[in-house]
PDB file of C-alpha atoms in Angstrom:
ATOM      1  CA  UNK A 341      -8.529  -2.236 -39.192  1.00 49.00           C
ATOM      2  CA  UNK A 342      -9.151  -5.750 -37.893  1.00 44.00           C
ATOM      3  CA  UNK A 343      -5.797  -5.705 -36.076  1.00 46.00           C
ATOM      4  CA  UNK A 344      -6.692  -2.419 -34.330  1.00 47.00           C
ATOM      5  CA  UNK A 345     -10.017  -3.897 -33.232  1.00 38.00           C
ATOM      6  CA  UNK A 346      -8.273  -6.915 -31.687  1.00 41.00           C
ATOM      7  CA  UNK A 347      -5.841  -4.627 -29.823  1.00 44.00           C
ATOM      8  CA  UNK A 348      -8.718  -2.499 -28.496  1.00 49.00           C
ATOM      9  CA  UNK A 349     -10.582  -5.609 -27.346  1.00 49.00           C
ATOM     10  CA  UNK A 350      -7.481  -6.885 -25.518  1.00 58.00           C
ATOM     11  CA  UNK A 351      -6.974  -3.487 -23.877  1.00 58.00           C
ATOM     12  CA  UNK A 352     -10.638  -3.365 -22.856  1.00 68.00           C
ATOM     13  CA  UNK A 353     -10.368  -6.849 -21.366  1.00 85.00           C
ATOM     14  CA  UNK A 354      -7.148  -5.954 -19.550  1.00 91.00           C
ATOM     15  CA  UNK A 355      -8.586  -3.122 -17.453  1.00 94.00           C
ATOM     16  CA  UNK A 356     -11.631  -5.211 -16.541  1.00 94.00           C
ATOM     17  CA  UNK A 357      -9.388  -8.053 -15.345  1.00 94.00           C
ATOM     18  CA  UNK A 358      -7.343  -5.540 -13.366  1.00 95.00           C
ATOM     19  CA  UNK A 359     -10.441  -4.050 -11.724  1.00 96.00           C
ATOM     20  CA  UNK A 360     -11.797  -7.460 -10.724  1.00 95.00           C
ATOM     21  CA  UNK A 361      -8.398  -8.500  -9.388  1.00 96.00           C
ATOM     22  CA  UNK A 362      -8.094  -5.246  -7.416  1.00 97.00           C
ATOM     23  CA  UNK A 363     -11.517  -5.618  -5.780  1.00 96.00           C
ATOM     24  CA  UNK A 364     -11.016  -9.294  -4.871  1.00 96.00           C
ATOM     25  CA  UNK A 365      -7.492  -8.766  -3.518  1.00 96.00           C
ATOM     26  CA  UNK A 366      -8.395  -5.589  -1.636  1.00 95.00           C
ATOM     27  CA  UNK A 367     -11.306  -7.127   0.240  1.00 95.00           C
ATOM     28  CA  UNK A 368      -9.497 -10.443   0.744  1.00 94.00           C
ATOM     29  CA  UNK A 369      -6.684  -8.540   2.465  1.00 93.00           C
ATOM     30  CA  UNK A 370      -9.127  -6.718   4.768  1.00 92.00           C
ATOM     31  CA  UNK A 371     -10.916  -9.958   5.655  1.00 94.00           C
ATOM     32  CA  UNK A 372      -7.652 -11.779   6.406  1.00 93.00           C
ATOM     33  CA  UNK A 373      -6.390  -8.933   8.613  1.00 90.00           C
ATOM     34  CA  UNK A 374      -9.517  -9.259  10.739  1.00 90.00           C
ATOM     35  CA  UNK A 375      -9.637 -13.054  10.737  1.00 93.00           C
ATOM     36  CA  UNK A 376      -6.131 -13.350  12.234  1.00 92.00           C
ATOM     37  CA  UNK A 377      -7.318 -11.240  15.182  1.00 90.00           C
ATOM     38  CA  UNK A 378     -10.533 -13.226  15.651  1.00 90.00           C
ATOM     39  CA  UNK A 379      -9.056 -15.972  17.919  1.00 91.00           C
ATOM     40  CA  UNK A 380      -7.873 -13.299  20.360  1.00 89.00           C
ATOM     41  CA  UNK A 381     -11.306 -11.666  20.409  1.00 87.00           C
ATOM     42  CA  UNK A 382     -13.135 -14.963  20.948  1.00 87.00           C
ATOM     43  CA  UNK A 383     -10.726 -16.007  23.684  1.00 87.00           C
ATOM     44  CA  UNK A 384     -11.271 -12.720  25.492  1.00 85.00           C
ATOM     45  CA  UNK A 385     -15.051 -12.949  25.183  1.00 84.00           C
ATOM     46  CA  UNK A 386     -15.035 -16.527  26.504  1.00 85.00           C
ATOM     47  CA  UNK A 387     -13.000 -15.311  29.478  1.00 82.00           C
ATOM     48  CA  UNK A 388     -15.620 -12.680  30.232  1.00 81.00           C
ATOM     49  CA  UNK A 389     -13.295  -9.744  29.509  1.00 81.00           C
ATOM     50  CA  UNK A 390     -14.873  -6.436  28.539  1.00 80.00           C
ATOM     51  CA  UNK A 391     -14.771  -6.043  24.706  1.00 74.00           C
ATOM     52  CA  UNK A 392     -13.245  -2.568  24.989  1.00 75.00           C
ATOM     53  CA  UNK A 393     -10.446  -4.000  27.110  1.00 81.00           C
ATOM     54  CA  UNK A 394      -9.891  -6.869  24.674  1.00 78.00           C
ATOM     55  CA  UNK A 395      -9.233  -4.399  21.864  1.00 79.00           C
ATOM     56  CA  UNK A 396      -6.402  -2.797  23.855  1.00 80.00           C
ATOM     57  CA  UNK A 397      -4.685  -6.186  24.229  1.00 85.00           C
ATOM     58  CA  UNK A 398      -4.790  -7.253  20.578  1.00 87.00           C
ATOM     59  CA  UNK A 399      -1.499  -8.030  18.851  1.00 89.00           C
ATOM     60  CA  UNK A 400      -0.333  -9.093  15.406  1.00 91.00           C
ATOM     61  CA  UNK A 401       0.387 -12.848  15.417  1.00 91.00           C
ATOM     62  CA  UNK A 402       3.585 -13.976  13.683  1.00 90.00           C
ATOM     63  CA  UNK A 403       1.671 -15.932  11.048  1.00 93.00           C
ATOM     64  CA  UNK A 404      -0.311 -12.861   9.899  1.00 94.00           C
ATOM     65  CA  UNK A 405       2.601 -11.666   7.737  1.00 94.00           C
ATOM     66  CA  UNK A 406       3.097 -15.146   6.313  1.00 95.00           C
ATOM     67  CA  UNK A 407      -0.555 -15.398   5.303  1.00 95.00           C
ATOM     68  CA  UNK A 408      -0.503 -11.949   3.712  1.00 95.00           C
ATOM     69  CA  UNK A 409       2.606 -12.776   1.661  1.00 95.00           C
ATOM     70  CA  UNK A 410       1.172 -16.109   0.531  1.00 96.00           C
ATOM     71  CA  UNK A 411      -1.987 -14.320  -0.610  1.00 95.00           C
ATOM     72  CA  UNK A 412       0.145 -11.721  -2.407  1.00 96.00           C
ATOM     73  CA  UNK A 413       2.140 -14.432  -4.189  1.00 96.00           C
ATOM     74  CA  UNK A 414      -1.113 -16.115  -5.225  1.00 96.00           C
ATOM     75  CA  UNK A 415      -2.562 -12.916  -6.696  1.00 96.00           C
ATOM     76  CA  UNK A 416       0.745 -11.960  -8.330  1.00 96.00           C
ATOM     77  CA  UNK A 417       0.935 -15.389  -9.965  1.00 96.00           C
ATOM     78  CA  UNK A 418      -2.697 -15.096 -11.010  1.00 94.00           C
ATOM     79  CA  UNK A 419      -2.056 -11.655 -12.513  1.00 95.00           C
ATOM     80  CA  UNK A 420       0.710 -13.140 -14.673  1.00 93.00           C
ATOM     81  CA  UNK A 421      -1.654 -15.896 -15.812  1.00 94.00           C
ATOM     82  CA  UNK A 422      -3.997 -13.106 -16.883  1.00 93.00           C
ATOM     83  CA  UNK A 423      -1.013 -11.546 -18.707  1.00 92.00           C
ATOM     84  CA  UNK A 424      -0.964  -8.540 -16.390  1.00 93.00           C
ATOM     85  CA  UNK A 425       2.758  -7.970 -16.057  1.00 92.00           C
ATOM     86  CA  UNK A 426       3.337  -5.547 -13.189  1.00 93.00           C
ATOM     87  CA  UNK A 427       7.077  -5.934 -12.581  1.00 92.00           C
ATOM     88  CA  UNK A 428       9.709  -5.143 -15.180  1.00 87.00           C
ATOM     89  CA  UNK A 429      12.853  -6.552 -13.502  1.00 85.00           C
ATOM     90  CA  UNK A 430      14.893  -4.707 -16.133  1.00 90.00           C
ATOM     91  CA  UNK A 431      17.847  -2.530 -15.134  1.00 93.00           C
ATOM     92  CA  UNK A 432      17.011   1.047 -14.213  1.00 96.00           C
ATOM     93  CA  UNK A 433      18.285   3.737 -16.561  1.00 96.00           C
ATOM     94  CA  UNK A 434      20.315   6.666 -15.228  1.00 96.00           C
ATOM     95  CA  UNK A 435      17.282   8.884 -15.772  1.00 97.00           C
ATOM     96  CA  UNK A 436      15.089   6.541 -13.721  1.00 97.00           C
ATOM     97  CA  UNK A 437      17.655   6.404 -10.903  1.00 97.00           C
ATOM     98  CA  UNK A 438      17.702  10.202 -10.833  1.00 98.00           C
ATOM     99  CA  UNK A 439      13.905  10.412 -10.822  1.00 98.00           C
ATOM    100  CA  UNK A 440      13.665   7.910  -7.960  1.00 98.00           C
ATOM    101  CA  UNK A 441      16.319   9.767  -5.951  1.00 97.00           C
ATOM    102  CA  UNK A 442      14.743  13.214  -6.425  1.00 98.00           C
ATOM    103  CA  UNK A 443      11.139  12.143  -5.778  1.00 98.00           C
ATOM    104  CA  UNK A 444      12.088   9.947  -2.802  1.00 98.00           C
ATOM    105  CA  UNK A 445      14.151  12.693  -1.158  1.00 98.00           C
ATOM    106  CA  UNK A 446      11.504  15.349  -1.863  1.00 97.00           C
ATOM    107  CA  UNK A 447       8.685  13.210  -0.475  1.00 98.00           C
ATOM    108  CA  UNK A 448      10.540  12.258   2.704  1.00 97.00           C
ATOM    109  CA  UNK A 449      11.744  15.820   3.385  1.00 97.00           C
ATOM    110  CA  UNK A 450       8.357  17.424   2.665  1.00 97.00           C
ATOM    111  CA  UNK A 451       6.582  14.816   4.779  1.00 96.00           C
ATOM    112  CA  UNK A 452       9.003  15.461   7.654  1.00 95.00           C
ATOM    113  CA  UNK A 453       8.538  19.235   7.459  1.00 96.00           C
ATOM    114  CA  UNK A 454       4.742  18.929   7.429  1.00 95.00           C
ATOM    115  CA  UNK A 455       4.803  16.605  10.444  1.00 92.00           C
ATOM    116  CA  UNK A 456       7.083  19.034  12.308  1.00 93.00           C
ATOM    117  CA  UNK A 457       4.693  21.875  11.493  1.00 93.00           C
ATOM    118  CA  UNK A 458       1.721  19.840  12.719  1.00 92.00           C
ATOM    119  CA  UNK A 459       3.553  19.033  15.958  1.00 89.00           C
ATOM    120  CA  UNK A 460       4.102  22.752  16.540  1.00 91.00           C
ATOM    121  CA  UNK A 461       0.383  23.508  16.255  1.00 88.00           C
ATOM    122  CA  UNK A 462      -0.794  20.265  17.879  1.00 85.00           C
ATOM    123  CA  UNK A 463       1.928  18.491  19.929  1.00 83.00           C
ATOM    124  CA  UNK A 464      -0.262  15.487  20.816  1.00 82.00           C
ATOM    125  CA  UNK A 465      -1.619  14.945  17.299  1.00 85.00           C
ATOM    126  CA  UNK A 466      -1.887  11.394  15.938  1.00 84.00           C
ATOM    127  CA  UNK A 467      -3.900  10.146  12.986  1.00 85.00           C
ATOM    128  CA  UNK A 468      -6.704   7.648  13.622  1.00 81.00           C
ATOM    129  CA  UNK A 469      -4.875   5.088  11.509  1.00 82.00           C
ATOM    130  CA  UNK A 470      -1.657   5.573  13.493  1.00 80.00           C
ATOM    131  CA  UNK A 471      -3.469   5.315  16.815  1.00 80.00           C
ATOM    132  CA  UNK A 472      -4.963   1.976  15.815  1.00 77.00           C
ATOM    133  CA  UNK A 473      -1.589   0.693  14.641  1.00 80.00           C
ATOM    134  CA  UNK A 474       0.129   1.889  17.810  1.00 78.00           C
ATOM    135  CA  UNK A 475      -2.260  -0.253  19.833  1.00 77.00           C
ATOM    136  CA  UNK A 476      -1.485  -3.357  17.791  1.00 80.00           C
ATOM    137  CA  UNK A 477       2.238  -2.612  17.564  1.00 81.00           C
ATOM    138  CA  UNK A 478       2.510  -2.014  21.289  1.00 81.00           C
ATOM    139  CA  UNK A 479       1.519  -5.620  21.973  1.00 85.00           C
ATOM    140  CA  UNK A 480       3.427  -7.219  19.067  1.00 90.00           C
ATOM    141  CA  UNK A 481       7.043  -8.337  18.701  1.00 92.00           C
ATOM    142  CA  UNK A 482       9.569  -6.038  17.019  1.00 93.00           C
ATOM    143  CA  UNK A 483      10.305  -8.533  14.241  1.00 95.00           C
ATOM    144  CA  UNK A 484       6.590  -8.915  13.469  1.00 94.00           C
ATOM    145  CA  UNK A 485       6.174  -5.146  13.296  1.00 93.00           C
ATOM    146  CA  UNK A 486       9.238  -4.799  11.046  1.00 95.00           C
ATOM    147  CA  UNK A 487       8.089  -7.452   8.588  1.00 95.00           C
ATOM    148  CA  UNK A 488       4.563  -6.070   8.422  1.00 94.00           C
ATOM    149  CA  UNK A 489       5.434  -2.378   8.205  1.00 94.00           C
ATOM    150  CA  UNK A 490       8.670  -2.385   6.218  1.00 96.00           C
ATOM    151  CA  UNK A 491       8.326  -5.427   3.949  1.00 96.00           C
ATOM    152  CA  UNK A 492       4.727  -6.629   3.574  1.00 96.00           C
ATOM    153  CA  UNK A 493       2.928  -3.265   3.456  1.00 95.00           C
ATOM    154  CA  UNK A 494       5.100  -1.616   0.749  1.00 97.00           C
ATOM    155  CA  UNK A 495       4.913  -4.642  -1.542  1.00 97.00           C
ATOM    156  CA  UNK A 496       1.208  -5.429  -1.191  1.00 96.00           C
ATOM    157  CA  UNK A 497      -0.014  -1.821  -1.197  1.00 97.00           C
ATOM    158  CA  UNK A 498       2.074  -0.871  -4.227  1.00 97.00           C
ATOM    159  CA  UNK A 499       0.818  -3.954  -6.055  1.00 97.00           C
ATOM    160  CA  UNK A 500      -2.717  -2.668  -5.531  1.00 97.00           C
ATOM    161  CA  UNK A 501      -2.510   1.100  -5.832  1.00 97.00           C
ATOM    162  CA  UNK A 502       0.270   1.585  -8.353  1.00 97.00           C
ATOM    163  CA  UNK A 503       0.464  -1.788 -10.098  1.00 96.00           C
ATOM    164  CA  UNK A 504      -3.206  -2.547 -10.670  1.00 97.00           C
ATOM    165  CA  UNK A 505      -4.715   0.948 -10.629  1.00 97.00           C
ATOM    166  CA  UNK A 506      -2.083   2.886 -12.582  1.00 97.00           C
ATOM    167  CA  UNK A 507      -0.533   0.166 -14.728  1.00 95.00           C
ATOM    168  CA  UNK A 508      -3.603  -1.899 -15.558  1.00 96.00           C
ATOM    169  CA  UNK A 509      -6.966  -0.267 -14.862  1.00 96.00           C
ATOM    170  CA  UNK A 510      -6.016   3.232 -16.057  1.00 96.00           C
ATOM    171  CA  UNK A 511      -3.176   2.223 -18.372  1.00 93.00           C
ATOM    172  CA  UNK A 512      -4.674   4.201 -21.272  1.00 93.00           C
ATOM    173  CA  UNK A 513      -5.342   7.226 -19.051  1.00 96.00           C
ATOM    174  CA  UNK A 514      -2.158   7.613 -16.939  1.00 95.00           C
ATOM    175  CA  UNK A 515      -2.957  11.057 -15.514  1.00 96.00           C
ATOM    176  CA  UNK A 516      -6.395   9.922 -14.371  1.00 97.00           C
ATOM    177  CA  UNK A 517      -4.777   6.793 -12.950  1.00 97.00           C
ATOM    178  CA  UNK A 518      -2.294   8.955 -11.026  1.00 97.00           C
ATOM    179  CA  UNK A 519      -5.124  11.052  -9.552  1.00 97.00           C
ATOM    180  CA  UNK A 520      -7.266   8.030  -8.606  1.00 97.00           C
ATOM    181  CA  UNK A 521      -4.259   6.266  -7.087  1.00 97.00           C
ATOM    182  CA  UNK A 522      -3.363   9.304  -4.968  1.00 97.00           C
ATOM    183  CA  UNK A 523      -6.946   9.789  -3.815  1.00 97.00           C
ATOM    184  CA  UNK A 524      -7.706   6.146  -2.955  1.00 96.00           C
ATOM    185  CA  UNK A 525      -4.418   5.563  -1.144  1.00 97.00           C
ATOM    186  CA  UNK A 526      -4.961   8.723   0.897  1.00 96.00           C
ATOM    187  CA  UNK A 527      -8.556   7.867   1.805  1.00 95.00           C
ATOM    188  CA  UNK A 528      -7.797   4.229   2.674  1.00 94.00           C
ATOM    189  CA  UNK A 529      -5.673   5.521   5.564  1.00 92.00           C
ATOM    190  CA  UNK A 530      -8.797   7.158   7.028  1.00 89.00           C
ATOM    191  CA  UNK A 531      -7.820  10.837   7.348  1.00 91.00           C
ATOM    192  CA  UNK A 532     -10.223  12.649   9.654  1.00 88.00           C
ATOM    193  CA  UNK A 533      -8.971  16.218   9.361  1.00 89.00           C
ATOM    194  CA  UNK A 534      -6.741  18.491   7.302  1.00 91.00           C
ATOM    195  CA  UNK A 535      -3.614  17.468   9.213  1.00 90.00           C
ATOM    196  CA  UNK A 536      -4.013  13.727   8.675  1.00 91.00           C
ATOM    197  CA  UNK A 537      -5.175  14.254   5.080  1.00 94.00           C
ATOM    198  CA  UNK A 538      -2.054  16.271   4.247  1.00 94.00           C
ATOM    199  CA  UNK A 539       0.248  13.629   5.782  1.00 94.00           C
ATOM    200  CA  UNK A 540      -1.129  10.802   3.660  1.00 96.00           C
ATOM    201  CA  UNK A 541      -1.608  12.989   0.594  1.00 97.00           C
ATOM    202  CA  UNK A 542       2.094  13.856   0.447  1.00 97.00           C
ATOM    203  CA  UNK A 543       3.188  10.227   0.689  1.00 97.00           C
ATOM    204  CA  UNK A 544       0.537   9.076  -1.763  1.00 98.00           C
ATOM    205  CA  UNK A 545       1.509  11.758  -4.284  1.00 98.00           C
ATOM    206  CA  UNK A 546       5.178  10.814  -4.029  1.00 98.00           C
ATOM    207  CA  UNK A 547       4.447   7.107  -4.519  1.00 98.00           C
ATOM    208  CA  UNK A 548       2.176   7.694  -7.501  1.00 98.00           C
ATOM    209  CA  UNK A 549       4.492  10.280  -9.050  1.00 98.00           C
ATOM    210  CA  UNK A 550       7.587   8.078  -8.875  1.00 98.00           C
ATOM    211  CA  UNK A 551       5.649   5.300 -10.594  1.00 98.00           C
ATOM    212  CA  UNK A 552       4.193   7.721 -13.156  1.00 98.00           C
ATOM    213  CA  UNK A 553       7.665   8.969 -14.071  1.00 97.00           C
ATOM    214  CA  UNK A 554       9.558   5.660 -14.077  1.00 97.00           C
ATOM    215  CA  UNK A 555       6.780   3.164 -14.943  1.00 95.00           C
ATOM    216  CA  UNK A 556       8.502   0.858 -12.463  1.00 96.00           C
ATOM    217  CA  UNK A 557       6.667  -0.720  -9.526  1.00 97.00           C
ATOM    218  CA  UNK A 558      10.045  -1.368  -7.905  1.00 97.00           C
ATOM    219  CA  UNK A 559      10.519   2.418  -7.662  1.00 97.00           C
ATOM    220  CA  UNK A 560       7.330   3.062  -5.703  1.00 98.00           C
ATOM    221  CA  UNK A 561       8.021   0.039  -3.482  1.00 98.00           C
ATOM    222  CA  UNK A 562      11.460   1.505  -2.708  1.00 97.00           C
ATOM    223  CA  UNK A 563      10.008   4.879  -1.692  1.00 98.00           C
ATOM    224  CA  UNK A 564       7.312   3.146   0.367  1.00 98.00           C
ATOM    225  CA  UNK A 565      10.006   1.006   1.994  1.00 97.00           C
ATOM    226  CA  UNK A 566      12.114   4.048   2.960  1.00 97.00           C
ATOM    227  CA  UNK A 567       9.092   5.878   4.374  1.00 96.00           C
ATOM    228  CA  UNK A 568       7.945   2.899   6.446  1.00 96.00           C
ATOM    229  CA  UNK A 569      11.483   2.135   7.618  1.00 96.00           C
ATOM    230  CA  UNK A 570      11.712   5.628   9.066  1.00 94.00           C
ATOM    231  CA  UNK A 571       8.260   5.169  10.624  1.00 91.00           C
ATOM    232  CA  UNK A 572       9.407   1.858  12.130  1.00 92.00           C
ATOM    233  CA  UNK A 573      12.400   3.503  13.814  1.00 90.00           C
ATOM    234  CA  UNK A 574      10.152   6.229  15.238  1.00 83.00           C
ATOM    235  CA  UNK A 575       7.835   3.576  16.717  1.00 80.00           C
ATOM    236  CA  UNK A 576      10.427   1.284  18.281  1.00 74.00           C
TER     237      UNK A 576
END
């Protein structure tokens, strides 16, 4: 009885630590993303350039990715100090390989078909999130875009939305964790209509489902990597 009480107390403490870590990391990431653009904004204002025009000239500085990865490493290290082990690093089983392959292929194909369908009904359609990124990417170097989109984003976003939300915060309620993860990841990309909502919902569902089935953060990072790699090629 006493042993069960200790286990419950540890489990209760674990989700609270995960929630605090999620909130701090999430808002730290947003703040840093804006801070790295601040010098460009201030320089433009000092030069008397119209603020609306300044926004169209913003770019991602090379050190932005470095700062984001350093922050990720800090929070990952801190999570291990809190005994929140998010990565397994064990070999995948044949079943897990099959699950990753099926869910990855299904997500990419379904996402492609939905985007083709949207293009048929609305040829000039772009999500608000994609429009903002296109502005930044258009002024940034190819290598900076690649590192941010294909490497940094999959790792940091999966750490937050699959690692902390599904593995830690809702560890005892995996189906609820899957739903919350799908919903938050979809909404964080700022869908403004049914088209944009469906695009992010499909990806988010695939990412959460592959983690739900395999219990491996590496699996969702892989799917996220493949999706963003394809997006990178479509941009450049």
